[in-house]
mmCIF file of C-alpha atoms in Angstrom:
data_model
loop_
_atom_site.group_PDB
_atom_site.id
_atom_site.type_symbol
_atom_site.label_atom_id
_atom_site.label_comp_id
_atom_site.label_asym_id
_atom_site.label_seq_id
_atom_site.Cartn_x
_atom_site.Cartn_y
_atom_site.Cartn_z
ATOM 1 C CA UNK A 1 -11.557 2.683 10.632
ATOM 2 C CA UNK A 2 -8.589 5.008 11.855
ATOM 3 C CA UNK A 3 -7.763 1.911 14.320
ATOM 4 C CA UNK A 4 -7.522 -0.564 12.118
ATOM 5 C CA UNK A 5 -5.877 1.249 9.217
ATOM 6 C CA UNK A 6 -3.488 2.006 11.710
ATOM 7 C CA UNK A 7 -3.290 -1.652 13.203
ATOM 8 C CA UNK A 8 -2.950 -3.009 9.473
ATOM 9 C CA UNK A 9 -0.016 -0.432 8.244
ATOM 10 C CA UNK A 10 2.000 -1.005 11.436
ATOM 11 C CA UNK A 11 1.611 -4.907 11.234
ATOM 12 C CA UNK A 12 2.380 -4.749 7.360
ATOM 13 C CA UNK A 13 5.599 -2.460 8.203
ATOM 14 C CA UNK A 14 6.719 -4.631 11.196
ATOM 15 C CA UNK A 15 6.509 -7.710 9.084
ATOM 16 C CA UNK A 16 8.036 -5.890 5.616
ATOM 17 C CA UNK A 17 10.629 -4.504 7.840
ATOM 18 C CA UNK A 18 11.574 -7.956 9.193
ATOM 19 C CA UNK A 19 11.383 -9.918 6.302
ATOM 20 C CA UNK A 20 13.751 -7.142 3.995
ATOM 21 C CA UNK A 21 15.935 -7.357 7.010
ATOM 22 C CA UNK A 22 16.820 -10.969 7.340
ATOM 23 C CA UNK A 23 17.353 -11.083 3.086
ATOM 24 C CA UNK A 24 20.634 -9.229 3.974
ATOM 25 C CA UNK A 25 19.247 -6.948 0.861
ATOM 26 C CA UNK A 26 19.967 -9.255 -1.573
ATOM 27 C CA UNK A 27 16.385 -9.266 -2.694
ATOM 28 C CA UNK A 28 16.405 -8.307 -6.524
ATOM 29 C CA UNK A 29 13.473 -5.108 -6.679
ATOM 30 C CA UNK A 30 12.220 -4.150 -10.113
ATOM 31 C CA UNK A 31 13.312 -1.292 -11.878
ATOM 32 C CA UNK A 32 13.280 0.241 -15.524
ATOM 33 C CA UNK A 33 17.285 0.060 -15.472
ATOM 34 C CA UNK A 34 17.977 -3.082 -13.937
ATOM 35 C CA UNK A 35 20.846 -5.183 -16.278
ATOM 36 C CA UNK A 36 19.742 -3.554 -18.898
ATOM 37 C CA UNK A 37 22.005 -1.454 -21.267
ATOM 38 C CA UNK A 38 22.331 1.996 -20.627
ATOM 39 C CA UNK A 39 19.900 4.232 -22.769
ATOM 40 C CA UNK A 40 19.588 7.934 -23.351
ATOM 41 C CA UNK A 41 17.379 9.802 -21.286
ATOM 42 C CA UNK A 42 15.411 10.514 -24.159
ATOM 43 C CA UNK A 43 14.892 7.042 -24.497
ATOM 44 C CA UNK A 44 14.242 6.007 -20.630
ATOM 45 C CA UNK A 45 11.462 9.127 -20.496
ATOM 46 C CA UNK A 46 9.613 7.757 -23.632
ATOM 47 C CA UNK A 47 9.619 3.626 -22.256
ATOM 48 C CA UNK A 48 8.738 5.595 -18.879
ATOM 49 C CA UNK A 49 5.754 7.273 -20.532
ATOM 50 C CA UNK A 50 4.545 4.160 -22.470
ATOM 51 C CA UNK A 51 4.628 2.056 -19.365
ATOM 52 C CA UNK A 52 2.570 4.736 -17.441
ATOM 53 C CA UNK A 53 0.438 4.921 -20.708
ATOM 54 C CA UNK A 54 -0.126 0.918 -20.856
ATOM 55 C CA UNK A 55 -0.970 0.839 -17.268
ATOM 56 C CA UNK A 56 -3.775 3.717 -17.853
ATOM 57 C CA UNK A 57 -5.461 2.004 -20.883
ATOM 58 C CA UNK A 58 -5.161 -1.569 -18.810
ATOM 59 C CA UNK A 59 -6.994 -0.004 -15.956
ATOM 60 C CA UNK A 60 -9.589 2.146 -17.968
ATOM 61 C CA UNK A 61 -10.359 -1.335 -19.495
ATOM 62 C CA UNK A 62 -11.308 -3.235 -16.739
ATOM 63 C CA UNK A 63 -13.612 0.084 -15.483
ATOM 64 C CA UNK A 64 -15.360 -0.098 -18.664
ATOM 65 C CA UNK A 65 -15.920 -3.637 -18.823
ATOM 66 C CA UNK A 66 -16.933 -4.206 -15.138
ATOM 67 C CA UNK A 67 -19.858 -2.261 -13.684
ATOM 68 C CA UNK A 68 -20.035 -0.461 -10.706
ATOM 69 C CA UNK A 69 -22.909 0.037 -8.214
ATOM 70 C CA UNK A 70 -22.701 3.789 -6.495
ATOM 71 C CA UNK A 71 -24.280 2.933 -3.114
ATOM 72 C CA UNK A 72 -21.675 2.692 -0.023
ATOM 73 C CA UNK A 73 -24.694 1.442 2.280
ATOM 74 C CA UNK A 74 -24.628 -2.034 -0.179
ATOM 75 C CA UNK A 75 -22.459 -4.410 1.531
ATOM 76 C CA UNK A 76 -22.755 -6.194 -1.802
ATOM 77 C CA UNK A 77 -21.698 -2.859 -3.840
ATOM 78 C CA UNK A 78 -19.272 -2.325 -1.588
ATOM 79 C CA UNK A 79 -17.313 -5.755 -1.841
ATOM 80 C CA UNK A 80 -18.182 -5.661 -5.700
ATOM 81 C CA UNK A 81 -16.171 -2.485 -6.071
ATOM 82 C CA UNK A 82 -13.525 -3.685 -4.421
ATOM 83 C CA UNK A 83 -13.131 -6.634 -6.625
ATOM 84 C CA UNK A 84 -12.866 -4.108 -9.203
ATOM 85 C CA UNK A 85 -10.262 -2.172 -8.178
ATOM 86 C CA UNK A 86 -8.644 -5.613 -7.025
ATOM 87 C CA UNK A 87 -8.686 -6.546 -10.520
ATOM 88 C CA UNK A 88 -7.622 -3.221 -11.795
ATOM 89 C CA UNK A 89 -4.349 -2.966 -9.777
ATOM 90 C CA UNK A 90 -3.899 -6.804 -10.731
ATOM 91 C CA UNK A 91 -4.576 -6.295 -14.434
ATOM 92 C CA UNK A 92 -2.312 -3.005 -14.923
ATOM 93 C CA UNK A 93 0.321 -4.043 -12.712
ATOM 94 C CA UNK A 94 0.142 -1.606 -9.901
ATOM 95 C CA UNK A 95 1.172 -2.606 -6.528
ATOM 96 C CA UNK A 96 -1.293 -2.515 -3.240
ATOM 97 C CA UNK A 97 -0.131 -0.841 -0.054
ATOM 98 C CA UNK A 98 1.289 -4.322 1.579
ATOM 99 C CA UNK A 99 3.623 -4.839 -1.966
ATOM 100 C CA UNK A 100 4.445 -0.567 -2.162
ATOM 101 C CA UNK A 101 5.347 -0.754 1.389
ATOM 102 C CA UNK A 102 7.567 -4.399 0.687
ATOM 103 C CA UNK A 103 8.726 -2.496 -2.312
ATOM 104 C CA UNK A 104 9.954 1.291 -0.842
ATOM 105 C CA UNK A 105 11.814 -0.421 1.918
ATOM 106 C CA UNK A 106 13.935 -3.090 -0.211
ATOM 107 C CA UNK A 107 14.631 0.178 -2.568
ATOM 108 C CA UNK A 108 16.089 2.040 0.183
ATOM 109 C CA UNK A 109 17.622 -0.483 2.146
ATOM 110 C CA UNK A 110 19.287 -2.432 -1.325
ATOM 111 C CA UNK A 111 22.890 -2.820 -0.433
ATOM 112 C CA UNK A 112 23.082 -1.570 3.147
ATOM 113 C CA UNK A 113 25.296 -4.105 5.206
ATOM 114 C CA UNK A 114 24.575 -3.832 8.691
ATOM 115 C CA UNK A 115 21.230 -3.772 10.786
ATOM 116 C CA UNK A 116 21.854 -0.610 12.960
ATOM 117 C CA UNK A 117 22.503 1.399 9.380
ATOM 118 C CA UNK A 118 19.246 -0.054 7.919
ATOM 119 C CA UNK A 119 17.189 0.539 11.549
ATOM 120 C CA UNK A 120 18.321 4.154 11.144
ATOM 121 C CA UNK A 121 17.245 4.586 6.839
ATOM 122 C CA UNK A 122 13.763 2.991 7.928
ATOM 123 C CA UNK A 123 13.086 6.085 10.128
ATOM 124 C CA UNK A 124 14.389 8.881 8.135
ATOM 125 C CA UNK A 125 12.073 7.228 5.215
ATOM 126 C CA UNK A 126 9.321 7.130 7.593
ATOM 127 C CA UNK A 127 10.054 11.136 8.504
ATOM 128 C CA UNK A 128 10.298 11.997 4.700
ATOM 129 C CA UNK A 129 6.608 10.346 4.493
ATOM 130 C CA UNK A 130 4.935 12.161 7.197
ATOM 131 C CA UNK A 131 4.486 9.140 9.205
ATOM 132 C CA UNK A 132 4.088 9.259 13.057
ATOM 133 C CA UNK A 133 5.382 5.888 14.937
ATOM 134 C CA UNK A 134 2.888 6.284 17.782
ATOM 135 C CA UNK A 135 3.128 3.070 18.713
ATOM 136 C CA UNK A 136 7.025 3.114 19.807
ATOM 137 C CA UNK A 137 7.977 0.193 17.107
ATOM 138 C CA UNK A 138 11.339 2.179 16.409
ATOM 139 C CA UNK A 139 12.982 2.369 19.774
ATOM 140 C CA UNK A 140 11.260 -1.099 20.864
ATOM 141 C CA UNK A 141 13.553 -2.629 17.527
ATOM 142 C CA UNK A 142 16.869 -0.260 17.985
ATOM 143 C CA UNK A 143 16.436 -2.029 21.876
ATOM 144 C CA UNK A 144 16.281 -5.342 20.292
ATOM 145 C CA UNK A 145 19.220 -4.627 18.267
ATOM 146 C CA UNK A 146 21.117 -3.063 21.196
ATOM 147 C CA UNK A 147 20.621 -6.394 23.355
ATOM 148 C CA UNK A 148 21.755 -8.277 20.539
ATOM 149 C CA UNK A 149 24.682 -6.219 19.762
ATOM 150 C CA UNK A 150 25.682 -6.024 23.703
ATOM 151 C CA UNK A 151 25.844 -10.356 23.840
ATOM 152 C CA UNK A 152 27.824 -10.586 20.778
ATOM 153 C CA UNK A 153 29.777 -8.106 21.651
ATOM 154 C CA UNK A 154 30.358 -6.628 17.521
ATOM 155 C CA UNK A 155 27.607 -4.701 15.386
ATOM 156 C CA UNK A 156 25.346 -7.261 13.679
ATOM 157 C CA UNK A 157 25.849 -7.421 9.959
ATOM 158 C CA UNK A 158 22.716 -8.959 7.747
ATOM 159 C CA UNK A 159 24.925 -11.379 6.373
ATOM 160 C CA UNK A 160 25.069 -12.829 9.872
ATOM 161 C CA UNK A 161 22.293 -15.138 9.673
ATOM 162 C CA UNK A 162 23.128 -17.508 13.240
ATOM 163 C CA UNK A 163 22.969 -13.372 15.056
ATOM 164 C CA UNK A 164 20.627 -12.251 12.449
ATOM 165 C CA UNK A 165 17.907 -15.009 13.946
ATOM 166 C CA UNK A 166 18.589 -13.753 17.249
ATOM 167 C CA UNK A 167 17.536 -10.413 16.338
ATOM 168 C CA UNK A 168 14.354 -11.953 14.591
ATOM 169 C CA UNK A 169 13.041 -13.735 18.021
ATOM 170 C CA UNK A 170 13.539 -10.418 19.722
ATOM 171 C CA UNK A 171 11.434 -8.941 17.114
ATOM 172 C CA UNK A 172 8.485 -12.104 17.504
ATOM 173 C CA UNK A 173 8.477 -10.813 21.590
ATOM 174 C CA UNK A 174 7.770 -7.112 20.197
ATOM 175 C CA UNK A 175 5.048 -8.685 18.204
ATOM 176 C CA UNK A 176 3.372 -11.160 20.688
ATOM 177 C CA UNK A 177 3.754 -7.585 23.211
ATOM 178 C CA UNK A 178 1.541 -5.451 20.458
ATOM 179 C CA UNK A 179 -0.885 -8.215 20.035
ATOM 180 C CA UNK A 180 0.328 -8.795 16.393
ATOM 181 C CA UNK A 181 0.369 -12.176 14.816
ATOM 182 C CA UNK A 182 0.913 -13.057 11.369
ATOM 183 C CA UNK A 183 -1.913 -14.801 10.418
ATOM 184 C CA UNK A 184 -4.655 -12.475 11.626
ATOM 185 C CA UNK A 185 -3.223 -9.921 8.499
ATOM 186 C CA UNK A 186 -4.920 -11.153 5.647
ATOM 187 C CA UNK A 187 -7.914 -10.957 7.383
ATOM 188 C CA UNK A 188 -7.165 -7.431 8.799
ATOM 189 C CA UNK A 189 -6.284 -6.179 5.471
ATOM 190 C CA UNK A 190 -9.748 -7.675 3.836
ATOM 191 C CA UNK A 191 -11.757 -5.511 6.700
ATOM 192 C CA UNK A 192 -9.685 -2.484 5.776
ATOM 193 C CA UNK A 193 -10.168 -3.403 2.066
ATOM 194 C CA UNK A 194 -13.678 -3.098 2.544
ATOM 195 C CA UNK A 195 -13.476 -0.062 5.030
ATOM 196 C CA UNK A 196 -11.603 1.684 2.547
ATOM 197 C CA UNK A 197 -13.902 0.528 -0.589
ATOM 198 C CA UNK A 198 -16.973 1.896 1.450
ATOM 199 C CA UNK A 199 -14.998 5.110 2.201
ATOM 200 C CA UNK A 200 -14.068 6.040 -1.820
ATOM 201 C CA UNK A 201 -17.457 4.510 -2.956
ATOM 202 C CA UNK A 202 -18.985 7.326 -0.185
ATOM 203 C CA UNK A 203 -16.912 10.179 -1.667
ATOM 204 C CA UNK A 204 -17.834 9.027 -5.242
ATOM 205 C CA UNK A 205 -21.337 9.402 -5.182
ATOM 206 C CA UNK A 206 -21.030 12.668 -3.346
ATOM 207 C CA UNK A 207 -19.347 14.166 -6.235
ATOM 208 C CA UNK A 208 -21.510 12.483 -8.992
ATOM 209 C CA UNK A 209 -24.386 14.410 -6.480
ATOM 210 C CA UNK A 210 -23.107 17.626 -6.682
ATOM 211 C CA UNK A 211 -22.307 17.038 -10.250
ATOM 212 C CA UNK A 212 -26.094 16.448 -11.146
ATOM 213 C CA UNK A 213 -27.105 18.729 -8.696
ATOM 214 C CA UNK A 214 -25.090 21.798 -10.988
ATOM 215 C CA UNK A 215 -26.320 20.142 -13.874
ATOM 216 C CA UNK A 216 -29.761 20.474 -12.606
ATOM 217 C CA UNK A 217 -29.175 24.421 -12.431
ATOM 218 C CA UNK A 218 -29.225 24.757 -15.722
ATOM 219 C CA UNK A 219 -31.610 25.897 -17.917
ATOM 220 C CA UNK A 220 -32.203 23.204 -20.302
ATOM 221 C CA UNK A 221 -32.202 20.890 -17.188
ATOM 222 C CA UNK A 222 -34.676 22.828 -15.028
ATOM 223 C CA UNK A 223 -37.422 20.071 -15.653
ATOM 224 C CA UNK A 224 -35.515 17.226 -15.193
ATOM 225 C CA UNK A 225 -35.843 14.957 -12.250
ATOM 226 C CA UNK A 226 -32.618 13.799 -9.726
ATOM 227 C CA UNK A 227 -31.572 10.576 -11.238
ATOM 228 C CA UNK A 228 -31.111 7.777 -8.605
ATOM 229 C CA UNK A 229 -26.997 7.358 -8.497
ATOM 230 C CA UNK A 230 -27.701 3.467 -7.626
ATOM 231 C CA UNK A 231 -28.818 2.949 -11.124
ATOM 232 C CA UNK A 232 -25.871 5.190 -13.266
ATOM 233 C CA UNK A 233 -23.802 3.111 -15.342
ATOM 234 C CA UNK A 234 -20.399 4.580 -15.035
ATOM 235 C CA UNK A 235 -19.517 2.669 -18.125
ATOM 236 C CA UNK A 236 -21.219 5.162 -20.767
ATOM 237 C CA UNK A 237 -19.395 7.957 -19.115
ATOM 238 C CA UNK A 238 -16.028 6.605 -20.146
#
Protein backbone atom coordinates (compact mmCIF):
# COMPACT_ATOMS: atom_id res chain seq x y z
CA UNK A 1 0.00 0.00 0.00
CA UNK A 2 2.93 2.48 1.01
CA UNK A 3 4.08 1.97 -2.84
CA UNK A 4 1.28 2.81 -4.42
CA UNK A 5 0.03 5.61 -2.19
CA UNK A 6 3.24 6.91 -2.90
CA UNK A 7 3.14 6.16 -6.78
CA UNK A 8 -0.50 7.78 -6.86
CA UNK A 9 0.41 11.20 -4.79
CA UNK A 10 3.57 11.76 -6.86
CA UNK A 11 1.72 11.10 -10.26
CA UNK A 12 -1.30 13.32 -9.01
CA UNK A 13 1.37 16.17 -7.97
CA UNK A 14 3.43 15.82 -11.21
CA UNK A 15 0.33 16.14 -13.27
CA UNK A 16 -1.44 19.07 -10.81
CA UNK A 17 1.85 20.72 -10.91
CA UNK A 18 1.95 20.72 -14.73
CA UNK A 19 -1.38 21.47 -15.52
CA UNK A 20 -1.50 24.81 -12.78
CA UNK A 21 1.70 25.62 -14.50
CA UNK A 22 0.83 25.95 -18.11
CA UNK A 23 -2.70 28.08 -16.93
CA UNK A 24 -0.14 30.92 -16.31
CA UNK A 25 -2.36 31.08 -12.87
CA UNK A 26 -5.14 32.46 -14.33
CA UNK A 27 -7.25 29.61 -13.11
CA UNK A 28 -10.16 31.20 -10.97
CA UNK A 29 -9.96 28.89 -7.30
CA UNK A 30 -12.93 29.16 -4.98
CA UNK A 31 -12.96 31.13 -2.05
CA UNK A 32 -15.49 32.66 0.58
CA UNK A 33 -14.24 36.29 -0.56
CA UNK A 34 -13.95 36.02 -4.10
CA UNK A 35 -15.87 39.36 -5.92
CA UNK A 36 -17.83 39.52 -3.30
CA UNK A 37 -18.31 42.72 -1.13
CA UNK A 38 -16.28 43.10 1.72
CA UNK A 39 -18.01 41.92 5.05
CA UNK A 40 -17.14 42.22 8.70
CA UNK A 41 -15.33 39.58 10.24
CA UNK A 42 -18.15 38.96 12.32
CA UNK A 43 -19.98 38.28 9.39
CA UNK A 44 -17.28 36.08 7.31
CA UNK A 45 -16.82 33.79 10.77
CA UNK A 46 -20.65 33.17 11.01
CA UNK A 47 -21.11 32.24 6.78
CA UNK A 48 -17.70 30.32 7.66
CA UNK A 49 -19.41 28.39 10.45
CA UNK A 50 -22.71 27.72 8.55
CA UNK A 51 -20.85 26.39 5.57
CA UNK A 52 -18.79 24.02 7.87
CA UNK A 53 -22.20 23.35 9.63
CA UNK A 54 -24.11 22.50 6.16
CA UNK A 55 -21.32 20.33 5.10
CA UNK A 56 -21.58 18.26 8.59
CA UNK A 57 -25.41 17.72 8.44
CA UNK A 58 -24.95 16.85 4.41
CA UNK A 59 -22.46 14.21 5.33
CA UNK A 60 -24.17 12.82 8.58
CA UNK A 61 -27.11 12.37 6.09
CA UNK A 62 -25.80 10.25 3.67
CA UNK A 63 -24.14 7.97 6.82
CA UNK A 64 -27.51 7.58 8.14
CA UNK A 65 -29.23 6.79 5.09
CA UNK A 66 -26.62 4.37 3.59
CA UNK A 67 -25.53 1.32 5.57
CA UNK A 68 -22.31 0.18 6.27
CA UNK A 69 -20.89 -3.37 6.57
CA UNK A 70 -17.85 -3.48 9.37
CA UNK A 71 -15.79 -6.32 7.84
CA UNK A 72 -12.40 -5.15 5.97
CA UNK A 73 -11.88 -8.93 4.78
CA UNK A 74 -15.36 -8.26 2.42
CA UNK A 75 -14.14 -7.17 -0.84
CA UNK A 76 -17.81 -6.32 -1.28
CA UNK A 77 -17.90 -4.24 2.19
CA UNK A 78 -14.97 -2.83 1.34
CA UNK A 79 -15.92 -1.27 -2.17
CA UNK A 80 -19.48 -0.57 -0.59
CA UNK A 81 -17.89 1.73 1.95
CA UNK A 82 -16.10 3.40 -0.32
CA UNK A 83 -19.05 4.33 -2.37
CA UNK A 84 -20.17 5.81 0.73
CA UNK A 85 -17.69 8.00 1.53
CA UNK A 86 -17.55 8.69 -2.38
CA UNK A 87 -20.93 9.92 -2.05
CA UNK A 88 -20.37 11.71 1.15
CA UNK A 89 -17.48 13.96 -0.07
CA UNK A 90 -19.68 14.36 -3.36
CA UNK A 91 -22.88 15.23 -1.50
CA UNK A 92 -21.27 17.81 1.13
CA UNK A 93 -18.94 19.27 -1.18
CA UNK A 94 -15.61 18.26 0.15
CA UNK A 95 -12.77 17.80 -2.14
CA UNK A 96 -10.70 14.27 -2.56
CA UNK A 97 -6.93 14.27 -2.37
CA UNK A 98 -6.45 14.60 -6.43
CA UNK A 99 -8.96 18.06 -6.28
CA UNK A 100 -7.16 19.31 -2.51
CA UNK A 101 -3.89 18.74 -4.08
CA UNK A 102 -5.24 20.69 -7.70
CA UNK A 103 -6.69 23.10 -5.24
CA UNK A 104 -3.52 24.03 -2.57
CA UNK A 105 -1.23 24.50 -5.49
CA UNK A 106 -3.45 27.00 -7.72
CA UNK A 107 -3.95 28.87 -4.12
CA UNK A 108 -0.38 29.33 -3.69
CA UNK A 109 0.80 29.73 -7.01
CA UNK A 110 -2.43 32.41 -8.03
CA UNK A 111 -0.66 35.33 -9.54
CA UNK A 112 2.98 34.24 -9.64
CA UNK A 113 4.45 35.22 -13.16
CA UNK A 114 7.32 33.24 -13.90
CA UNK A 115 8.07 29.37 -13.75
CA UNK A 116 11.40 29.41 -11.74
CA UNK A 117 9.33 31.58 -8.87
CA UNK A 118 6.45 29.02 -8.93
CA UNK A 119 9.15 25.79 -9.11
CA UNK A 120 10.60 27.34 -5.95
CA UNK A 121 6.73 28.06 -3.86
CA UNK A 122 5.92 24.29 -4.85
CA UNK A 123 8.82 23.12 -2.60
CA UNK A 124 8.64 25.36 0.31
CA UNK A 125 4.73 24.21 0.32
CA UNK A 126 5.85 20.75 0.10
CA UNK A 127 8.46 21.46 3.27
CA UNK A 128 5.61 23.25 5.27
CA UNK A 129 3.59 19.78 4.71
CA UNK A 130 6.10 17.38 5.86
CA UNK A 131 6.49 15.89 2.55
CA UNK A 132 9.72 14.05 1.46
CA UNK A 133 10.41 14.18 -2.55
CA UNK A 134 12.21 10.83 -2.54
CA UNK A 135 11.81 10.37 -5.84
CA UNK A 136 14.02 13.53 -7.09
CA UNK A 137 10.84 15.16 -9.08
CA UNK A 138 12.11 18.70 -7.84
CA UNK A 139 15.60 18.93 -9.18
CA UNK A 140 14.61 16.59 -12.30
CA UNK A 141 11.86 19.83 -13.12
CA UNK A 142 14.26 22.93 -11.91
CA UNK A 143 16.76 20.85 -14.71
CA UNK A 144 14.04 21.00 -17.17
CA UNK A 145 13.52 24.54 -16.55
CA UNK A 146 17.27 25.30 -16.55
CA UNK A 147 17.64 23.69 -20.19
CA UNK A 148 14.83 25.63 -21.24
CA UNK A 149 15.92 28.82 -19.80
CA UNK A 150 19.71 28.23 -21.17
CA UNK A 151 18.16 27.90 -25.21
CA UNK A 152 16.07 30.88 -24.87
CA UNK A 153 18.43 32.57 -23.36
CA UNK A 154 15.65 34.85 -20.77
CA UNK A 155 13.70 33.34 -17.65
CA UNK A 156 10.49 31.68 -18.88
CA UNK A 157 7.39 33.56 -17.90
CA UNK A 158 3.88 31.40 -17.82
CA UNK A 159 2.44 33.72 -20.10
CA UNK A 160 4.92 32.35 -22.62
CA UNK A 161 2.94 29.66 -24.00
CA UNK A 162 5.33 28.81 -27.55
CA UNK A 163 8.48 28.37 -24.34
CA UNK A 164 5.94 27.34 -21.90
CA UNK A 165 5.25 24.00 -24.26
CA UNK A 166 8.81 23.47 -24.38
CA UNK A 167 9.02 23.18 -20.78
CA UNK A 168 5.89 20.79 -20.84
CA UNK A 169 7.70 18.08 -23.30
CA UNK A 170 10.65 18.21 -20.96
CA UNK A 171 8.32 17.43 -18.24
CA UNK A 172 6.45 14.27 -20.55
CA UNK A 173 10.47 12.80 -20.74
CA UNK A 174 10.52 13.06 -16.73
CA UNK A 175 7.31 11.18 -16.85
CA UNK A 176 7.92 8.44 -19.54
CA UNK A 177 11.64 8.16 -17.21
CA UNK A 178 9.41 7.41 -13.82
CA UNK A 179 7.17 5.08 -15.62
CA UNK A 180 4.20 7.54 -15.22
CA UNK A 181 1.51 7.86 -17.79
CA UNK A 182 -1.63 9.61 -17.57
CA UNK A 183 -4.05 7.21 -18.17
CA UNK A 184 -2.96 4.46 -15.80
CA UNK A 185 -4.18 7.23 -12.77
CA UNK A 186 -7.66 6.66 -12.54
CA UNK A 187 -7.05 3.26 -12.23
CA UNK A 188 -4.19 3.75 -9.66
CA UNK A 189 -6.27 5.97 -7.62
CA UNK A 190 -9.38 3.28 -7.61
CA UNK A 191 -6.70 0.54 -6.12
CA UNK A 192 -5.63 3.09 -3.54
CA UNK A 193 -9.34 3.99 -3.03
CA UNK A 194 -9.93 0.62 -2.07
CA UNK A 195 -6.52 0.14 -0.18
CA UNK A 196 -7.36 2.99 1.79
CA UNK A 197 -11.25 1.98 2.33
CA UNK A 198 -9.94 -1.49 3.63
CA UNK A 199 -7.38 0.35 5.84
CA UNK A 200 -10.17 2.85 7.81
CA UNK A 201 -12.84 0.03 7.60
CA UNK A 202 -9.83 -2.17 9.61
CA UNK A 203 -9.31 0.59 12.21
CA UNK A 204 -13.13 1.01 12.57
CA UNK A 205 -14.06 -2.19 13.73
CA UNK A 206 -11.08 -2.30 16.02
CA UNK A 207 -12.43 0.51 17.95
CA UNK A 208 -16.16 -0.57 17.85
CA UNK A 209 -14.16 -3.99 19.46
CA UNK A 210 -12.64 -2.42 22.15
CA UNK A 211 -15.69 -0.36 22.62
CA UNK A 212 -17.90 -3.55 23.28
CA UNK A 213 -15.21 -5.20 24.78
CA UNK A 214 -15.32 -2.16 27.87
CA UNK A 215 -18.85 -2.34 27.61
CA UNK A 216 -18.73 -5.95 28.31
CA UNK A 217 -16.82 -5.09 31.72
CA UNK A 218 -19.54 -3.83 33.13
CA UNK A 219 -21.73 -5.06 35.47
CA UNK A 220 -25.05 -4.94 33.95
CA UNK A 221 -23.29 -6.37 30.80
CA UNK A 222 -21.45 -9.29 32.44
CA UNK A 223 -23.97 -11.83 30.79
CA UNK A 224 -24.09 -10.54 27.58
CA UNK A 225 -22.57 -12.20 24.61
CA UNK A 226 -19.83 -10.34 21.94
CA UNK A 227 -22.08 -9.11 19.26
CA UNK A 228 -20.78 -9.98 15.72
CA UNK A 229 -19.53 -6.29 14.32
CA UNK A 230 -20.56 -7.65 10.65
CA UNK A 231 -24.13 -7.38 11.61
CA UNK A 232 -24.13 -3.62 13.66
CA UNK A 233 -26.08 -1.13 11.97
CA UNK A 234 -24.14 2.02 12.39
CA UNK A 235 -27.28 3.84 11.47
CA UNK A 236 -29.10 3.54 15.03
CA UNK A 237 -25.99 4.85 16.59
CA UNK A 238 -26.33 8.20 14.90
Amino acid sequence: MALAARLVSRSRQLYSVQAALANGGLTQVRSFAKEAAPVSGDDLLKGIFFEVKKKFETALGVLKKEKITIDPDDPTAVANYAQVMRTVREKADLLNDSQRIKYTIETFTKGIPDARTYLDTLQQLRKKSGLIDDMGIEDMMMEALEKVEKDIKKPLLRSDKKNMNLLLAEFDKINKKLGIRKEDLPKIEENLEMELAKAELTELKKEVVEAMEGQLKREEFKDEGMPDVRKLDIRNFL
